[in-house]
Coordinates of C-alpha atoms and ligand atoms in Angstrom, one line a residue:
Chain A
X1 CA 22.2 19.9 12.5
X2 CA 19.9 21.9 10.2
X3 CA 16.4 20.1 9.4
X4 CA 13.9 21.8 11.7
X5 CA 10.0 23.1 11.1
X6 CA 8.3 25.0 13.1
X7 CA 5.7 21.8 12.9
X8 CA 6.4 18.3 12.2
X9 CA 3.5 15.9 11.3
X10 CA 4.6 11.8 11.3
X11 CA 2.0 10.5 8.6
X12 CA 1.3 11.4 4.9
X13 CA -2.3 10.0 5.0
X14 CA -5.5 12.3 4.7
X15 CA -5.0 13.3 8.4
X16 CA -1.6 14.8 8.0
X17 CA -2.0 16.3 4.8
X18 CA -5.9 17.8 5.6
X19 CA -4.3 19.1 8.8
X20 CA -1.3 20.6 6.9
X21 CA -3.8 22.0 4.1
X22 CA -5.4 24.0 7.2
X23 CA -2.5 25.3 8.6
X24 CA -1.8 27.0 5.6
X25 CA -5.0 28.1 4.8
X26 CA -4.3 30.1 8.4
X27 CA -0.7 31.0 6.7
X28 CA 1.4 28.5 8.5
X29 CA 4.0 26.7 6.1
X30 CA 6.9 26.0 8.1
X31 CA 5.8 22.4 8.0
X32 CA 7.4 18.6 7.7
X33 CA 5.1 15.7 6.7
X34 CA 7.3 12.8 7.7
X35 CA 6.0 9.7 6.0
X36 CA 7.4 5.9 6.7
X37 CA 6.4 4.6 2.9
X38 CA 5.6 6.2 -0.4
X39 CA 3.0 9.0 -0.3
X40 CA -0.3 8.3 2.1
X41 CA 0.6 4.5 2.4
X42 CA -1.0 3.4 4.7
X43 CA -5.6 3.3 5.1
X44 CA -6.0 6.8 2.8
X45 CA -5.3 5.1 -0.3
X46 CA -6.8 1.5 0.7
X47 CA -10.2 2.1 2.0
X48 CA -13.8 2.6 0.1
X49 CA -14.2 6.4 -0.5
X50 CA -17.3 6.4 1.3
X51 CA -18.6 9.8 2.7
X52 CA -21.6 9.9 4.9
X53 CA -23.3 11.8 7.7
X54 CA -25.5 8.9 8.4
X55 CA -24.4 8.7 11.9
X56 CA -25.9 7.9 15.1
X57 CA -24.2 10.8 17.5
X58 CA -23.7 14.8 17.4
X59 CA -20.3 14.5 17.3
X60 CA -19.9 12.2 14.1
X61 CA -22.8 14.4 12.2
X62 CA -21.2 17.7 12.8
X63 CA -17.8 16.6 11.7
X64 CA -19.2 14.7 8.5
X65 CA -22.0 17.5 7.5
X66 CA -18.9 20.3 7.6
X67 CA -16.8 17.9 5.9
X68 CA -19.4 17.1 2.8
X69 CA -19.9 20.8 2.3
X70 CA -15.7 21.3 2.7
X71 CA -15.5 18.3 0.0
X72 CA -17.7 20.1 -2.3
X73 CA -15.4 22.9 -2.5
X74 CA -12.1 21.3 -2.1
X75 CA -11.8 20.0 -5.8
X76 CA -11.9 23.5 -7.3
X77 CA -9.3 24.7 -4.7
X78 CA -6.9 22.0 -5.1
X79 CA -7.6 21.4 -9.2
X80 CA -8.2 18.1 -8.3
X81 CA -10.9 15.7 -9.7
X82 CA -11.6 13.6 -6.8
X83 CA -14.6 12.4 -8.6
X84 CA -16.8 13.3 -5.2
X85 CA -20.4 11.6 -6.4
X86 CA -23.4 12.6 -4.1
X87 CA -25.3 9.3 -5.1
X88 CA -26.3 8.8 -1.3
X89 CA -25.6 6.1 1.0
X90 CA -28.4 3.1 1.1
X91 CA -28.9 1.1 4.7
X92 CA -30.2 -2.0 4.3
X93 CA -32.5 -3.8 7.2
X94 CA -33.0 -7.7 7.2
X95 CA -35.0 -7.7 10.7
X96 CA -37.8 -5.7 12.1
X97 CA -34.9 -4.6 14.9
X98 CA -32.4 -3.4 12.5
X99 CA -35.1 -1.6 10.4
X100 CA -36.3 0.0 14.2
X101 CA -32.3 1.1 14.4
X102 CA -32.4 2.8 11.0
X103 CA -35.5 4.2 11.8
X104 CA -33.8 5.9 15.2
X105 CA -31.2 6.5 13.7
X106 CA -33.3 8.8 11.0
X107 CA -35.3 10.3 13.7
X108 CA -31.8 11.4 15.2
X109 CA -30.4 12.6 12.2
X110 CA -33.3 14.8 11.1
X111 CA -32.4 17.0 14.0
X112 CA -29.7 17.8 12.2
X113 CA -31.9 18.0 9.2
X114 CA -30.2 15.5 7.6
X115 CA -33.3 14.5 5.2
X116 CA -32.8 10.9 6.1
X117 CA -35.5 8.7 4.4
X118 CA -37.1 5.6 5.4
X119 CA -38.1 3.4 2.9
X120 CA -40.4 0.1 2.4
X121 CA -38.9 -2.4 -0.2
X122 CA -40.2 -1.0 -3.3
X123 CA -38.8 2.4 -2.4
X124 CA -35.3 0.6 -2.1
X125 CA -35.6 -1.2 -5.4
X126 CA -36.7 1.9 -7.1
X127 CA -33.2 3.4 -6.2
X128 CA -31.5 0.1 -7.2
X129 CA -33.2 -1.9 -9.3
X130 CA -31.0 -5.0 -9.0
X131 CA -31.4 -5.7 -5.7
X132 CA -32.9 -9.1 -4.6
X133 CA -35.9 -8.0 -2.3
X134 CA -35.8 -11.3 -0.4
X135 CA -32.8 -10.2 1.6
X136 CA -34.2 -7.5 3.2
X137 CA -37.3 -5.7 4.6
X138 CA -36.3 -2.5 4.2
X139 CA -33.6 0.7 4.7
X140 CA -33.0 4.2 5.0
X141 CA -31.5 6.6 2.4
X142 CA -29.8 9.9 2.4
X143 CA -29.3 11.7 -0.9
X144 CA -26.3 13.8 0.1
X145 CA -24.0 11.2 1.3
X146 CA -22.0 9.3 -1.1
X147 CA -18.4 8.4 -2.4
X148 CA -15.1 9.9 -3.7
X149 CA -12.0 8.2 -5.3
X150 CA -9.2 8.9 -2.6
X151 CA -5.8 8.7 -4.9
X152 CA -6.5 12.3 -6.7
X153 CA -7.6 13.6 -3.1
X154 CA -4.3 12.9 -1.6
X155 CA -2.3 13.7 -4.8
X156 CA -3.9 17.3 -4.8
X157 CA -3.2 17.8 -1.4
X158 CA 0.6 17.1 -1.7
X159 CA 0.9 19.3 -4.5
X160 CA -1.1 22.1 -3.3
X161 CA 0.9 22.0 -0.2
X162 CA 4.4 21.5 -2.0
X163 CA 3.7 24.2 -3.8
X164 CA 3.3 26.4 -0.8
X165 CA 6.6 25.5 0.8
X166 CA 5.4 22.7 2.9
X167 CA 8.3 19.6 2.7
X168 CA 6.5 16.2 2.3
X169 CA 9.2 13.7 2.9
X170 CA 8.6 9.8 1.8
X171 CA 10.8 7.2 2.8
X172 CA 11.4 9.2 6.3
X173 CA 10.1 6.9 9.3
X174 CA 10.2 8.2 12.8
X175 CA 12.1 5.9 14.8
X176 CA 12.1 7.4 18.2
X177 CA 11.3 11.1 19.5
X178 CA 12.8 12.9 22.0
X179 CA 11.9 16.0 24.2
X180 CA 14.0 19.4 24.2
X181 CA 13.7 22.3 25.6
X182 CA 12.3 23.7 22.8
X183 CA 10.3 20.9 21.7
X184 CA 11.1 17.6 19.8
X185 CA 14.0 16.4 18.4
X186 CA 13.0 13.1 15.8
X187 CA 15.5 10.6 14.5
X188 CA 14.4 9.5 11.2
X189 CA 15.5 7.3 8.6
X190 CA 16.9 10.0 7.2
X191 CA 18.7 11.6 9.8
X192 CA 17.3 13.9 12.8
X193 CA 14.7 16.7 12.4
X194 CA 13.9 19.6 15.3
X195 CA 10.6 20.6 15.6
X196 CA 8.7 23.0 18.1
X197 CA 5.6 21.2 17.8
X198 CA 4.3 17.8 16.5
X199 CA 1.3 16.1 15.2
X200 CA 1.2 12.2 15.2
X201 CA -1.4 11.3 12.3
X202 CA -0.2 7.8 11.9
X203 CA -3.2 5.8 11.5
X204 CA -2.8 2.0 12.9
X205 CA 0.5 3.0 14.2
X206 CA -0.4 6.3 16.0
X207 CA -0.3 4.1 19.3
X208 CA 2.9 3.0 18.9
X209 CA 4.2 6.4 17.4
X210 CA 3.0 8.3 20.7
X211 CA 4.3 5.3 22.9
X212 CA 7.6 7.2 21.9
X213 CA 6.6 10.2 23.6
X214 CA 5.9 8.2 26.9
X215 CA 1.9 8.3 26.0
X216 CA -0.4 5.3 26.5
X217 CA -3.0 5.7 23.4
X218 CA -5.8 3.5 23.7
X219 CA -6.4 2.6 20.0
X220 CA -5.3 0.0 17.7
X221 CA -5.0 -1.5 14.3
X222 CA -7.2 -3.9 12.7
X223 CA -6.6 -5.3 9.3
X224 CA -10.1 -5.0 7.0
X225 CA -9.9 -6.2 3.4
X226 CA -11.2 -4.6 0.6
X227 CA -12.2 -5.6 -3.3
X228 CA -12.4 -4.0 -6.4
X229 CA -14.5 -5.9 -9.8
X230 CA -13.9 -5.8 -13.4
X231 CA -15.2 -2.3 -14.9
X232 CA -19.1 -2.4 -15.6
X233 CA -21.4 0.6 -17.0
X234 CA -22.9 2.8 -14.9
X235 CA -25.6 1.1 -13.0
X236 CA -25.0 1.5 -9.2
X237 CA -25.7 5.1 -7.8
X238 CA -25.7 4.9 -4.0
X239 CA -23.0 3.1 -1.7
X240 CA -25.0 0.2 -0.5
X241 CA -24.5 -1.0 3.3
X242 CA -26.1 -4.1 4.8
X243 CA -26.4 -3.4 8.6
X244 CA -26.5 -6.9 9.6
X245 CA -22.8 -7.9 8.3
X246 CA -21.1 -4.7 7.7
X247 CA -21.4 -5.3 4.1
X248 CA -20.5 -2.1 1.9
X249 CA -20.5 -1.9 -2.3
X250 CA -20.3 1.1 -4.5
X251 CA -19.4 1.7 -8.1
X252 CA -16.2 3.8 -8.6
X253 CA -15.5 6.2 -10.9
X254 CA -13.9 4.2 -13.2
X255 CA -17.0 1.5 -13.1
X256 CA -15.7 -1.3 -11.0
X257 CA -17.4 -2.4 -7.7
X258 CA -15.6 -1.4 -4.5
X259 CA -16.8 -3.4 -1.5
X260 CA -15.8 -4.8 1.9
X261 CA -17.4 -6.9 4.3
X262 CA -16.7 -7.0 8.4
X263 CA -14.4 -10.4 9.0
X264 CA -14.2 -12.0 12.3
X265 CA -11.4 -10.0 14.4
X266 CA -8.2 -12.0 14.1
X267 CA -5.4 -10.2 16.2
X268 CA -2.2 -8.6 14.7
X269 CA -1.7 -9.7 11.0
X270 CA 0.5 -8.4 8.5
X271 CA -2.1 -5.8 6.9
X272 CA -0.9 -6.3 3.2
X273 CA -2.0 -10.3 3.4
X274 CA -5.4 -10.6 2.0
X275 CA -7.3 -13.8 2.6
X276 CA -9.4 -16.0 0.3
X277 CA -11.9 -16.4 3.3
X278 CA -12.6 -12.6 2.4
X279 CA -12.9 -13.4 -1.2
X280 CA -15.3 -15.9 -0.5
X281 CA -17.5 -14.1 2.0
X282 CA -17.7 -11.4 -0.1
X283 CA -18.5 -13.3 -3.1
X284 CA -21.6 -14.7 -1.6
X285 CA -22.8 -11.8 -0.5
X286 CA -22.9 -10.0 -3.4
X287 CA -24.5 -12.6 -5.2
X288 CA -26.9 -13.6 -2.6
X289 CA -28.3 -9.5 -2.8
X290 CA -27.7 -9.5 -6.2
X291 CA -28.0 -12.6 -8.4
X292 CA -27.1 -11.2 -11.5
X293 CA -23.6 -9.9 -10.4
X294 CA -22.7 -14.4 -10.5
X295 CA -21.1 -13.6 -13.4
X296 CA -18.9 -10.1 -13.0
X297 CA -15.5 -10.5 -12.2
X298 CA -13.5 -9.6 -8.8
X299 CA -10.2 -8.5 -10.2
X300 CA -8.1 -7.6 -6.8
X301 CA -8.3 -7.3 -3.1
X302 CA -6.1 -5.8 -0.6
X303 CA -5.9 -5.1 3.1
X304 CA -5.4 -2.0 5.1
X305 CA -6.0 -1.0 9.2
X306 CA -9.0 0.4 10.9
X307 CA -7.2 2.1 13.7
X308 CA -9.9 1.3 16.3
X309 CA -10.8 3.3 19.6
X310 CA -12.7 1.8 22.4
X311 CA -16.3 4.0 21.5
X312 CA -15.5 3.8 17.7
X313 CA -14.8 7.6 17.6
X314 CA -11.8 9.3 17.2
X315 CA -9.0 10.3 19.1
X316 CA -8.5 14.4 18.9
X317 CA -6.0 15.7 21.5
X318 CA -2.9 16.7 23.1
X319 CA -0.7 13.7 23.8
X320 CA -0.8 13.6 27.5
X321 CA 2.6 14.6 29.3
X322 CA 4.3 15.8 26.1
X323 CA 3.2 19.8 26.1
X324 CA 3.4 20.9 22.4
X325 CA 2.6 17.1 20.8
X326 CA -0.9 16.2 19.6
X327 CA -2.6 13.0 18.4
X328 CA -5.0 12.9 15.8
X329 CA -6.1 8.6 15.4
X330 CA -8.8 6.1 16.4
X331 CA -11.0 6.6 13.1
X332 CA -12.3 3.1 13.4
X333 CA -13.2 3.0 9.5
X334 CA -14.6 6.2 9.1
X335 CA -11.6 8.8 8.8
X336 CA -11.4 9.8 5.6
X337 CA -14.9 11.2 5.3
X338 CA -14.4 13.4 8.4
X339 CA -10.9 14.4 7.6
X340 CA -11.8 18.0 6.5
X341 CA -13.0 18.5 9.8
X342 CA -10.5 16.5 11.5
X343 CA -7.9 18.5 9.6
X344 CA -9.3 22.1 10.8
X345 CA -9.7 20.8 14.2
X346 CA -6.1 19.6 14.7
X347 CA -4.6 22.7 12.8
X348 CA -6.8 25.1 15.3
X349 CA -5.2 23.0 18.6
X350 CA -1.4 23.6 16.9
X351 CA -1.3 26.8 16.3
X352 CA -3.9 27.4 19.3
X353 CA -6.8 28.8 18.1
X354 CA -10.7 27.9 19.1
X355 CA -11.8 25.1 16.6
X356 CA -14.9 25.3 14.8
X357 CA -16.2 22.1 17.0
X358 CA -16.0 21.8 20.4
X359 CA -13.1 19.5 20.9
X360 CA -14.3 18.1 24.0
X361 CA -15.8 14.9 23.2
X362 CA -12.6 13.8 21.4
X363 CA -10.8 14.1 24.0
X364 CA -8.9 10.9 25.7
X365 CA -10.5 12.1 28.7
X366 CA -13.3 11.0 28.2
X367 CA -12.4 7.3 28.3
X368 CA -11.6 8.0 32.5
X369 CA -15.2 9.5 33.0
X370 CA -16.3 6.1 31.3
X371 CA -19.9 7.8 29.5
X372 CA -18.8 7.6 26.6
X373 CA -21.2 6.9 23.6
X374 CA -20.4 4.0 21.0
X375 CA -21.2 4.9 17.6
X376 CA -24.2 2.7 16.8
X377 CA -23.4 2.7 12.5
X378 CA -19.6 1.4 12.0
X379 CA -19.1 -0.1 8.6
X380 CA -16.8 -3.3 7.6
Chain B
X1 CA -2.3 17.3 -37.3
X2 CA -0.6 13.7 -36.7
X3 CA -2.0 12.5 -33.1
X4 CA 0.8 10.3 -31.5
X5 CA -0.4 8.1 -28.7
X6 CA 1.9 5.4 -27.2
X7 CA -0.3 3.4 -24.7
X8 CA 1.4 1.5 -21.8
X9 CA -1.4 0.0 -20.5
X10 CA -4.4 -0.4 -22.2
X11 CA -6.6 -1.7 -19.8
X12 CA -6.5 1.9 -17.8
X13 CA -5.6 3.6 -21.0
X14 CA -2.5 4.9 -19.6
X15 CA 0.0 6.0 -22.0
X16 CA 4.0 6.7 -22.2
X17 CA 4.0 10.5 -22.3
X18 CA 1.6 10.4 -19.3
X19 CA 4.0 8.0 -17.3
X20 CA 6.5 10.3 -18.5
X21 CA 5.1 13.5 -16.8
X22 CA 3.8 11.9 -13.4
X23 CA 7.5 10.7 -12.6
X24 CA 8.7 14.3 -13.6
X25 CA 6.3 15.6 -11.3
X26 CA 8.4 14.0 -8.8
X27 CA 6.5 10.4 -8.1
X28 CA 9.2 8.4 -9.0
X29 CA 7.8 5.6 -6.8
X30 CA 6.3 2.6 -8.5
X31 CA 3.1 2.3 -6.1
X32 CA 2.5 5.8 -6.4
X33 CA 2.5 5.9 -10.3
X34 CA 0.3 3.2 -9.8
X35 CA -2.0 5.1 -7.7
X36 CA -2.0 8.3 -10.3
X37 CA -2.6 6.7 -12.9
X38 CA -4.1 3.3 -12.2
X39 CA -1.5 1.7 -14.4
X40 CA -1.3 -2.0 -13.8
X41 CA -5.1 -2.1 -11.7
X42 CA -7.3 -2.9 -15.0
X43 CA -8.2 -6.6 -16.0
X44 CA -5.0 -7.6 -16.8
X45 CA -3.7 -6.6 -13.4
X46 CA -0.3 -5.4 -15.2
X47 CA 0.5 -8.4 -17.3
X48 CA 1.2 -6.6 -20.2
X49 CA 2.2 -3.2 -18.7
X50 CA 4.5 -3.8 -15.7
X51 CA 7.6 -4.9 -17.6
X52 CA 7.2 -1.3 -19.7
X53 CA 6.4 0.8 -16.7
X54 CA 9.7 -0.5 -14.6
X55 CA 11.3 0.5 -18.3
X56 CA 9.8 3.8 -18.1
X57 CA 11.1 4.5 -14.5
X58 CA 14.4 2.9 -14.8
X59 CA 14.9 5.5 -17.9
X60 CA 13.4 8.4 -16.2
X61 CA 15.2 8.1 -12.2
X62 CA 18.6 6.3 -13.4
X63 CA 17.9 3.3 -11.7
X64 CA 19.2 0.3 -12.9
X65 CA 16.1 -2.2 -14.2
X66 CA 16.8 -4.9 -11.9
X67 CA 16.6 -2.6 -8.8
X68 CA 12.9 -1.0 -9.7
X69 CA 10.5 -3.4 -7.7
X70 CA 7.3 -4.5 -9.4
X71 CA 3.8 -3.6 -8.1
X72 CA 2.5 -5.4 -4.9
X73 CA 0.3 -8.4 -6.6
X74 CA -3.3 -8.6 -5.4
X75 CA -5.3 -11.8 -5.3
X76 CA -7.0 -13.3 -7.7
X77 CA -4.3 -13.4 -10.1
X78 CA -6.6 -13.7 -13.0
X79 CA -10.1 -12.2 -12.9
X80 CA -12.5 -15.1 -11.4
X81 CA -16.7 -14.4 -11.5
X82 CA -18.3 -14.0 -7.7
X83 CA -20.7 -16.8 -8.8
X84 CA -17.5 -19.2 -8.7
X85 CA -15.9 -17.6 -5.6
X86 CA -19.0 -17.9 -3.7
X87 CA -19.8 -21.4 -4.7
X88 CA -16.1 -22.9 -3.0
X89 CA -17.2 -25.1 0.0
X90 CA -16.0 -23.9 3.4
X91 CA -14.7 -27.4 4.5
X92 CA -13.2 -26.2 7.6
X93 CA -14.6 -27.2 11.0
X94 CA -16.6 -25.3 13.1
X95 CA -18.3 -23.0 10.4
Ligands
LIG401 C1 -10.6 -1.5 3.9 C2 -10.9 -0.1 4.7 C3 -12.0 0.8 4.0 C4 -12.5 2.0 4.3 N1 -13.5 2.9 4.3 C5 -13.7 3.8 4.5 C6 -14.7 4.7 4.2 O1 -15.4 4.3 3.1 N2 -14.7 6.3 4.4 C7 -13.9 6.1 5.3 O2 -13.9 7.6 5.9 N3 -13.3 5.8 5.6 C8 -12.6 4.4 5.2 N4 -11.8 3.6 5.9 C9 -10.7 4.4 7.2 C10 -10.4 5.4 6.4 O3 -9.2 5.1 5.3 C11 -9.1 6.1 7.4 O4 -9.7 6.2 8.5 C12 -8.3 7.1 7.1 O5 -7.5 6.6 5.9 C13 -7.1 7.6 7.9 O6 -6.1 8.0 7.9 P1 -5.1 8.5 8.4 O7 -4.4 9.6 7.6 O8 -5.5 8.8 9.9 O9 -4.3 7.0 8.1 P2 -3.3 6.2 7.3 O10 -3.9 6.7 6.0 O11 -3.0 5.1 8.1 O12 -2.0 7.2 7.3 C14 -0.8 7.0 8.4 C15 0.4 7.4 7.9 O13 1.9 7.4 8.9 C16 2.6 7.1 8.1 N5 3.2 6.1 9.5 C17 3.2 5.3 10.4 N6 4.2 5.4 11.3 C18 4.9 6.4 10.9 C19 6.5 6.6 11.2 N7 6.8 6.1 12.5 N8 6.8 7.6 10.9 C20 6.4 8.2 9.6 N9 5.4 7.7 9.2 C21 4.3 6.7 9.6 C22 2.0 5.7 7.5 O14 2.9 4.6 6.4 C23 0.9 6.1 6.9 O15 1.0 6.6 5.4 C24 -11.3 2.5 5.8 C25 -10.4 1.7 5.8 C26 -10.2 0.7 5.6 C27 -8.3 0.0 5.9

């Protein structure tokens, strides 16, 4: 057997690749990334590209703030233009309760210096004039949030890593994992591989992959759909989100509207299947919020997984009972925006360094103690 | 100087040369080529360009044309206005 690596990463999504990037920055290059399909075929190339620090827990705000700073530098470091545009995130409230929730969040975020502003309808339509003011009573806005285009970031990571000796093997599914004296033996669809250390970064498949190590990871995949319209001249600077129904919409770099909406959770389903219910729900919402959009045409819709954890916050930890194996999953629909910080934390765990953030809040043990604080601003 | 650009995808402005260079950089999978270049994701949704893309992929990789897959087709198959989708009646019970 000749395939070996110091570190094997299962999953070529943004979590796996940003961890590899942080490892390479630390001088570790003996890394193999294993991907069952084509490069980053999971949630990472199916998402809305929304990047925000407007959260309701210290933990998420810290990770997001750090990540936004990294995103600002990353285009230059990777030589990849992924169109990071800090046009802000605009949350809309329809009821007094929702507005109170946004006010509370803004006050909390002020402690982190985020500068979130609470707005009345006039101020909202100063930012996005086409919105129908009968549909909301106010909102909150933070300029430093924004959107990016995921594909060039992922392909940029991949090329940067490959140029530095990292192997990224696509169409190479990990089917079984065996612990050996020195680490792990992975059975893959392209033959066995030995690795001293292991990271499970398999998105919605993470619990399943971890079960091969005998571990029980409490996250599960939930299908979420998303759509794109035909391209339009630029008119929408921020990402617009409604609190009531998890609706979000932004304008991408090609001028297309990109957005989704929460749907009733329906149990396991093949994630590639798109449904007409979503197209109607989404269209109704777009037309009600912005009647002028009714003539704009939807071009395509698709689906992907949120990997949902019990408190909607990430699970970043050792795999219990498997020394040398780690897991990063449970991102619950906001794993892209915090991926630079997550990569940094996981790289530190893998090489035994102290991470820049305390990993305590992300450990599995939080679910035993029962003291979990659910993230209040989950979208979609 | 004569500049020659041969377009494969008119919606997303993708040229023959661009496709060949992406494939030669190692992205031989049709879904990867789609995600990198945007080919087939514009208003025509690949109806004009997908076959040309498959032909170029076949030439570059040596895989016979019949074995080069298409990309996943996404609904709606033709662009449909939001107003029209929103106006479809929901006739199922309990809603
Ligand atoms: C519709 C939608 C909209 C979203 N919008 C946003 C947003 O606006 N902002 C944001 O921050 N986040 C958003 N998210 C969430 C975000 O996309 C995810 O949190 C993030 O991409 C997770 O990345 P990942 O690398 O952990 O997982 P993934 O990208 O899913 O990668 C996991 C990879 O592991 C591979 N894999 C699985 N099993 C195996 C195996 N056995 N062997 C080898 N490989 C395997 C899979 O093929 C996959 O490529 C959205 C998600 C969806 C679905």
